[in-house]
């Protein structure tokens, strides 16, 4: 059982929904980023999504793109991202970390070496947005064999024909993208999301977590009420980009997690 599996079992026993937060590793700099990540569990975050900076983030909106750019300009690398996870693990051995990004940096490092290093750093799962199910032998299956969850995205355009393929080797949870388009481009609506989550859950026992377009405590509550939890990314990254101190960013995260946990 991975930390992700254990976390969902714990939440289910407590009849609680999950709150997942995304932050870009190294944004705006390594130490600030580490301080934010270290503060997330106390702010109510159940699972941390840690963005891996990349030069061509095609699925990300301007907010996340700029965060990645800031991180890269500050010298952030895959090595330093794993180091950030290692530093976090010095104080927290229970909160799951999902590394989210693109395949190129992993491929450049070599899959076997990457998986060994990620596991040693305390990474629990991967979301690699540009590897479709047809490429499962590249990373998904090796990752699962190494004891890491491989989390797949489902979208409003994932139809009945495609869904079984998407779910085939997915583990940990399913990440439902609530809107068509890039991150931060529109707002999620529970009335649209609910039926889609039910459709996915009829085909899998995995938790379904909803992200994209969630930016307020009320929205987090509404979306979590029709799913197994909610993800917030761009709104948190925007707070950091505004120059807000770490304490203010974490207060904002707490308000979002409180919303999701009310559901």
GROMACS .gro file of N, CA, C and O in nm, residues 153-226:
model
  296
  153UNK      N    1  -0.509   1.121  -1.618
  153UNK     CA    2  -0.610   1.226  -1.633
  153UNK      C    3  -0.725   1.176  -1.719
  153UNK      O    4  -0.703   1.114  -1.823
  154UNK      N    5  -0.847   1.203  -1.676
  154UNK     CA    6  -0.966   1.187  -1.760
  154UNK      C    7  -1.025   1.326  -1.780
  154UNK      O    8  -1.011   1.414  -1.694
  155UNK      N    9  -1.087   1.349  -1.893
  155UNK     CA   10  -1.137   1.481  -1.929
  155UNK      C   11  -1.282   1.473  -1.978
  155UNK      O   12  -1.334   1.362  -1.998
  156UNK      N   13  -1.347   1.587  -2.000
  156UNK     CA   14  -1.483   1.582  -2.054
  156UNK      C   15  -1.492   1.515  -2.190
  156UNK      O   16  -1.600   1.472  -2.231
  157UNK      N   17  -1.380   1.503  -2.261
  157UNK     CA   18  -1.382   1.439  -2.393
  157UNK      C   19  -1.341   1.292  -2.387
  157UNK      O   20  -1.331   1.227  -2.491
  158UNK      N   21  -1.316   1.238  -2.267
  158UNK     CA   22  -1.284   1.096  -2.253
  158UNK      C   23  -1.415   1.017  -2.260
  158UNK      O   24  -1.487   1.006  -2.162
  159UNK      N   25  -1.446   0.965  -2.379
  159UNK     CA   26  -1.576   0.900  -2.400
  159UNK      C   27  -1.573   0.754  -2.355
  159UNK      O   28  -1.473   0.704  -2.305
  160UNK      N   29  -1.687   0.687  -2.371
  160UNK     CA   30  -1.702   0.549  -2.321
  160UNK      C   31  -1.605   0.453  -2.388
  160UNK      O   32  -1.564   0.353  -2.329
  161UNK      N   33  -1.567   0.484  -2.510
  161UNK     CA   34  -1.472   0.398  -2.581
  161UNK      C   35  -1.331   0.416  -2.526
  161UNK      O   36  -1.254   0.320  -2.514
  162UNK      N   37  -1.297   0.540  -2.491
  162UNK     CA   38  -1.161   0.572  -2.446
  162UNK      C   39  -1.140   0.543  -2.298
  162UNK      O   40  -1.030   0.508  -2.254
  163UNK      N   41  -1.245   0.559  -2.218
  163UNK     CA   42  -1.230   0.552  -2.072
  163UNK      C   43  -1.164   0.422  -2.022
  163UNK      O   44  -1.073   0.429  -1.938
  164UNK      N   45  -1.205   0.304  -2.071
  164UNK     CA   46  -1.140   0.181  -2.021
  164UNK      C   47  -0.989   0.181  -2.044
  164UNK      O   48  -0.913   0.130  -1.961
  165UNK      N   49  -0.946   0.238  -2.156
  165UNK     CA   50  -0.802   0.244  -2.185
  165UNK      C   51  -0.731   0.336  -2.086
  165UNK      O   52  -0.621   0.308  -2.038
  166UNK      N   53  -0.795   0.447  -2.056
  166UNK     CA   54  -0.737   0.544  -1.961
  166UNK      C   55  -0.725   0.482  -1.821
  166UNK      O   56  -0.627   0.503  -1.751
  167UNK      N   57  -0.825   0.403  -1.784
  167UNK     CA   58  -0.828   0.346  -1.649
  167UNK      C   59  -0.742   0.221  -1.634
  167UNK      O   60  -0.709   0.181  -1.523
  168UNK      N   61  -0.703   0.162  -1.746
  168UNK     CA   62  -0.643   0.028  -1.746
  168UNK      C   63  -0.528   0.010  -1.646
  168UNK      O   64  -0.528  -0.083  -1.568
  169UNK      N   65  -0.430   0.096  -1.650
  169UNK     CA   66  -0.314   0.082  -1.560
  169UNK      C   67  -0.303   0.197  -1.460
  169UNK      O   68  -0.197   0.218  -1.401
  170UNK      N   69  -0.412   0.269  -1.441
  170UNK     CA   70  -0.412   0.380  -1.346
  170UNK      C   71  -0.419   0.326  -1.203
  170UNK      O   72  -0.485   0.226  -1.177
  171UNK      N   73  -0.351   0.393  -1.112
  171UNK     CA   74  -0.360   0.355  -0.971
  171UNK      C   75  -0.351   0.480  -0.884
  171UNK      O   76  -0.317   0.587  -0.932
  172UNK      N   77  -0.385   0.466  -0.756
  172UNK     CA   78  -0.382   0.581  -0.665
  172UNK      C   79  -0.513   0.655  -0.667
  172UNK      O   80  -0.592   0.649  -0.574
  173UNK      N   81  -0.536   0.729  -0.775
  173UNK     CA   82  -0.664   0.795  -0.798
  173UNK      C   83  -0.673   0.836  -0.944
  173UNK      O   84  -0.573   0.833  -1.017
  174UNK      N   85  -0.792   0.872  -0.986
  174UNK     CA   86  -0.813   0.927  -1.119
  174UNK      C   87  -0.827   1.078  -1.103
  174UNK      O   88  -0.900   1.125  -1.016
  175UNK      N   89  -0.756   1.152  -1.185
  175UNK     CA   90  -0.763   1.298  -1.183
  175UNK      C   91  -0.857   1.340  -1.295
  175UNK      O   92  -0.824   1.327  -1.412
  176UNK      N   93  -0.976   1.389  -1.257
  176UNK     CA   94  -1.070   1.435  -1.359
  176UNK      C   95  -1.050   1.584  -1.383
  176UNK      O   96  -1.062   1.666  -1.291
  177UNK      N   97  -1.020   1.617  -1.507
  177UNK     CA   98  -1.001   1.755  -1.549
  177UNK      C   99  -1.139   1.812  -1.582
  177UNK      O  100  -1.204   1.768  -1.677
  178UNK      N  101  -1.183   1.909  -1.504
  178UNK     CA  102  -1.324   1.949  -1.508
  178UNK      C  103  -1.363   2.033  -1.629
  178UNK      O  104  -1.480   2.050  -1.657
  179UNK      N  105  -1.264   2.086  -1.699
  179UNK     CA  106  -1.294   2.175  -1.812
  179UNK      C  107  -1.208   2.136  -1.932
  179UNK      O  108  -1.103   2.074  -1.918
  180UNK      N  109  -1.254   2.172  -2.050
  180UNK     CA  110  -1.170   2.157  -2.169
  180UNK      C  111  -1.075   2.276  -2.175
  180UNK      O  112  -1.115   2.390  -2.153
  181UNK      N  113  -0.948   2.249  -2.203
  181UNK     CA  114  -0.854   2.361  -2.216
  181UNK      C  115  -0.742   2.351  -2.114
  181UNK      O  116  -0.724   2.249  -2.047
  182UNK      N  117  -0.672   2.460  -2.098
  182UNK     CA  118  -0.553   2.465  -2.014
  182UNK      C  119  -0.589   2.501  -1.870
  182UNK      O  120  -0.700   2.544  -1.841
  183UNK      N  121  -0.494   2.482  -1.781
  183UNK     CA  122  -0.515   2.515  -1.640
  183UNK      C  123  -0.546   2.663  -1.623
  183UNK      O  124  -0.491   2.748  -1.692
  184UNK      N  125  -0.636   2.691  -1.530
  184UNK     CA  126  -0.664   2.831  -1.495
  184UNK      C  127  -0.746   2.907  -1.597
  184UNK      O  128  -0.757   3.029  -1.589
  185UNK      N  129  -0.808   2.835  -1.694
  185UNK     CA  130  -0.873   2.906  -1.804
  185UNK      C  131  -1.023   2.924  -1.786
  185UNK      O  132  -1.085   3.000  -1.858
  186UNK      N  133  -1.084   2.851  -1.694
  186UNK     CA  134  -1.229   2.861  -1.673
  186UNK      C  135  -1.259   2.808  -1.534
  186UNK      O  136  -1.171   2.761  -1.464
  187UNK      N  137  -1.387   2.818  -1.494
  187UNK     CA  138  -1.426   2.771  -1.361
  187UNK      C  139  -1.504   2.641  -1.371
  187UNK      O  140  -1.588   2.622  -1.459
  188UNK      N  141  -1.477   2.552  -1.277
  188UNK     CA  142  -1.549   2.425  -1.271
  188UNK      C  143  -1.688   2.446  -1.214
  188UNK      O  144  -1.708   2.530  -1.126
  189UNK      N  145  -1.784   2.369  -1.262
  189UNK     CA  146  -1.921   2.375  -1.213
  189UNK      C  147  -1.964   2.236  -1.168
  189UNK      O  148  -1.958   2.140  -1.244
  190UNK      N  149  -2.011   2.229  -1.043
  190UNK     CA  150  -2.049   2.099  -0.986
  190UNK      C  151  -2.159   2.031  -1.067
  190UNK      O  152  -2.162   1.908  -1.078
  191UNK      N  153  -2.249   2.111  -1.125
  191UNK     CA  154  -2.359   2.051  -1.201
  191UNK      C  155  -2.308   1.978  -1.324
  191UNK      O  156  -2.368   1.880  -1.369
  192UNK      N  157  -2.197   2.023  -1.381
  192UNK     CA  158  -2.138   1.955  -1.496
  192UNK      C  159  -2.047   1.840  -1.452
  192UNK      O  160  -2.039   1.736  -1.518
  193UNK      N  161  -1.979   1.862  -1.341
  193UNK     CA  162  -1.878   1.766  -1.295
  193UNK      C  163  -1.942   1.640  -1.236
  193UNK      O  164  -1.895   1.528  -1.259
  194UNK      N  165  -2.049   1.656  -1.159
  194UNK     CA  166  -2.109   1.543  -1.088
  194UNK      C  167  -2.141   1.424  -1.175
  194UNK      O  168  -2.098   1.311  -1.145
  195UNK      N  169  -2.214   1.443  -1.285
  195UNK     CA  170  -2.247   1.329  -1.372
  195UNK      C  171  -2.123   1.263  -1.432
  195UNK      O  172  -2.120   1.140  -1.450
  196UNK      N  173  -2.021   1.343  -1.462
  196UNK     CA  174  -1.899   1.287  -1.520
  196UNK      C  175  -1.823   1.202  -1.418
  196UNK      O  176  -1.769   1.096  -1.450
  197UNK      N  177  -1.819   1.250  -1.294
  197UNK     CA  178  -1.754   1.172  -1.188
  197UNK      C  179  -1.828   1.039  -1.169
  197UNK      O  180  -1.766   0.932  -1.157
  198UNK      N  181  -1.961   1.043  -1.168
  198UNK     CA  182  -2.040   0.921  -1.154
  198UNK      C  183  -2.013   0.824  -1.268
  198UNK      O  184  -2.002   0.702  -1.247
  199UNK      N  185  -1.999   0.879  -1.387
  199UNK     CA  186  -1.970   0.794  -1.504
  199UNK      C  187  -1.837   0.722  -1.488
  199UNK      O  188  -1.825   0.603  -1.514
  200UNK      N  189  -1.734   0.796  -1.442
  200UNK     CA  190  -1.602   0.736  -1.422
  200UNK      C  191  -1.606   0.633  -1.310
  200UNK      O  192  -1.552   0.523  -1.321
  201UNK      N  193  -1.674   0.667  -1.200
  201UNK     CA  194  -1.679   0.577  -1.085
  201UNK      C  195  -1.755   0.448  -1.115
  201UNK      O  196  -1.734   0.346  -1.047
  202UNK      N  197  -1.840   0.450  -1.216
  202UNK     CA  198  -1.909   0.326  -1.254
  202UNK      C  199  -1.814   0.227  -1.321
  202UNK      O  200  -1.847   0.110  -1.337
  203UNK      N  201  -1.694   0.274  -1.357
  203UNK     CA  202  -1.597   0.189  -1.426
  203UNK      C  203  -1.471   0.161  -1.344
  203UNK      O  204  -1.381   0.092  -1.392
  204UNK      N  205  -1.461   0.217  -1.223
  204UNK     CA  206  -1.341   0.198  -1.142
  204UNK      C  207  -1.373   0.211  -0.993
  204UNK      O  208  -1.467   0.283  -0.956
  205UNK      N  209  -1.295   0.143  -0.911
  205UNK     CA  210  -1.307   0.158  -0.766
  205UNK      C  211  -1.214   0.266  -0.713
  205UNK      O  212  -1.214   0.294  -0.593
  206UNK      N  213  -1.134   0.325  -0.800
  206UNK     CA  214  -1.039   0.428  -0.757
  206UNK      C  215  -1.112   0.556  -0.718
  206UNK      O  216  -1.216   0.590  -0.778
  207UNK      N  217  -1.057   0.633  -0.624
  207UNK     CA  218  -1.113   0.766  -0.596
  207UNK      C  219  -1.100   0.855  -0.720
  207UNK      O  220  -1.004   0.841  -0.797
  208UNK      N  221  -1.196   0.943  -0.738
  208UNK     CA  222  -1.192   1.041  -0.848
  208UNK      C  223  -1.180   1.180  -0.787
  208UNK      O  224  -1.268   1.225  -0.714
  209UNK      N  225  -1.069   1.245  -0.820
  209UNK     CA  226  -1.040   1.379  -0.767
  209UNK      C  227  -1.052   1.478  -0.883
  209UNK      O  228  -1.006   1.450  -0.994
  210UNK      N  229  -1.111   1.593  -0.856
  210UNK     CA  230  -1.139   1.689  -0.964
  210UNK      C  231  -1.050   1.811  -0.951
  210UNK      O  232  -1.037   1.870  -0.842
  211UNK      N  233  -0.990   1.850  -1.062
  211UNK     CA  234  -0.907   1.969  -1.065
  211UNK      C  235  -0.936   2.056  -1.187
  211UNK      O  236  -1.015   2.018  -1.273
  212UNK      N  237  -0.871   2.171  -1.193
  212UNK     CA  238  -0.888   2.276  -1.295
  212UNK      C  239  -1.014   2.358  -1.262
  212UNK      O  240  -1.122   2.303  -1.242
  213UNK      N  241  -0.998   2.488  -1.257
  213UNK     CA  242  -1.112   2.577  -1.241
  213UNK      C  243  -1.167   2.588  -1.100
  213UNK      O  244  -1.282   2.629  -1.081
  214UNK      N  245  -1.087   2.552  -0.998
  214UNK     CA  246  -1.131   2.563  -0.858
  214UNK      C  247  -1.042   2.667  -0.790
  214UNK      O  248  -0.921   2.649  -0.782
  215UNK      N  249  -1.102   2.776  -0.744
  215UNK     CA  250  -1.019   2.887  -0.696
  215UNK      C  251  -1.070   2.955  -0.569
  215UNK      O  252  -1.013   3.054  -0.524
  216UNK      N  253  -1.177   2.902  -0.509
  216UNK     CA  254  -1.230   2.959  -0.384
  216UNK      C  255  -1.269   2.846  -0.290
  216UNK      O  256  -1.292   2.733  -0.335
  217UNK      N  257  -1.279   2.874  -0.160
  217UNK     CA  258  -1.326   2.771  -0.066
  217UNK      C  259  -1.464   2.716  -0.103
  217UNK      O  260  -1.489   2.596  -0.091
  218UNK      N  261  -1.552   2.805  -0.149
  218UNK     CA  262  -1.687   2.763  -0.187
  218UNK      C  263  -1.683   2.667  -0.306
  218UNK      O  264  -1.754   2.566  -0.309
  219UNK      N  265  -1.598   2.699  -0.403
  219UNK     CA  266  -1.585   2.614  -0.521
  219UNK      C  267  -1.524   2.479  -0.482
  219UNK      O  268  -1.566   2.374  -0.531
  220UNK      N  269  -1.426   2.482  -0.392
  220UNK     CA  270  -1.365   2.357  -0.345
  220UNK      C  271  -1.470   2.269  -0.277
  220UNK      O  272  -1.474   2.147  -0.297
  221UNK      N  273  -1.556   2.332  -0.197
  221UNK     CA  274  -1.661   2.257  -0.128
  221UNK      C  275  -1.761   2.199  -0.227
  221UNK      O  276  -1.798   2.081  -0.218
  222UNK      N  277  -1.804   2.281  -0.322
  222UNK     CA  278  -1.903   2.236  -0.420
  222UNK      C  279  -1.852   2.119  -0.504
  222UNK      O  280  -1.923   2.021  -0.527
  223UNK      N  281  -1.729   2.131  -0.550
  223UNK     CA  282  -1.673   2.027  -0.636
  223UNK      C  283  -1.645   1.900  -0.554
  223UNK      O  284  -1.674   1.788  -0.598
  224UNK      N  285  -1.589   1.916  -0.434
  224UNK     CA  286  -1.562   1.799  -0.350
  224UNK      C  287  -1.690   1.725  -0.314
  224UNK      O  288  -1.689   1.603  -0.294
  225UNK      N  289  -1.801   1.797  -0.309
  225UNK     CA  290  -1.928   1.734  -0.271
  225UNK      C  291  -1.977   1.634  -0.376
  225UNK      O  292  -2.058   1.546  -0.346
  226UNK      N  293  -1.929   1.648  -0.501
  226UNK     CA  294  -1.972   1.556  -0.607
  226UNK      C  295  -1.859   1.464  -0.652
  226UNK      O  296  -1.870   1.396  -0.754
   0.00000   0.00000   0.00000
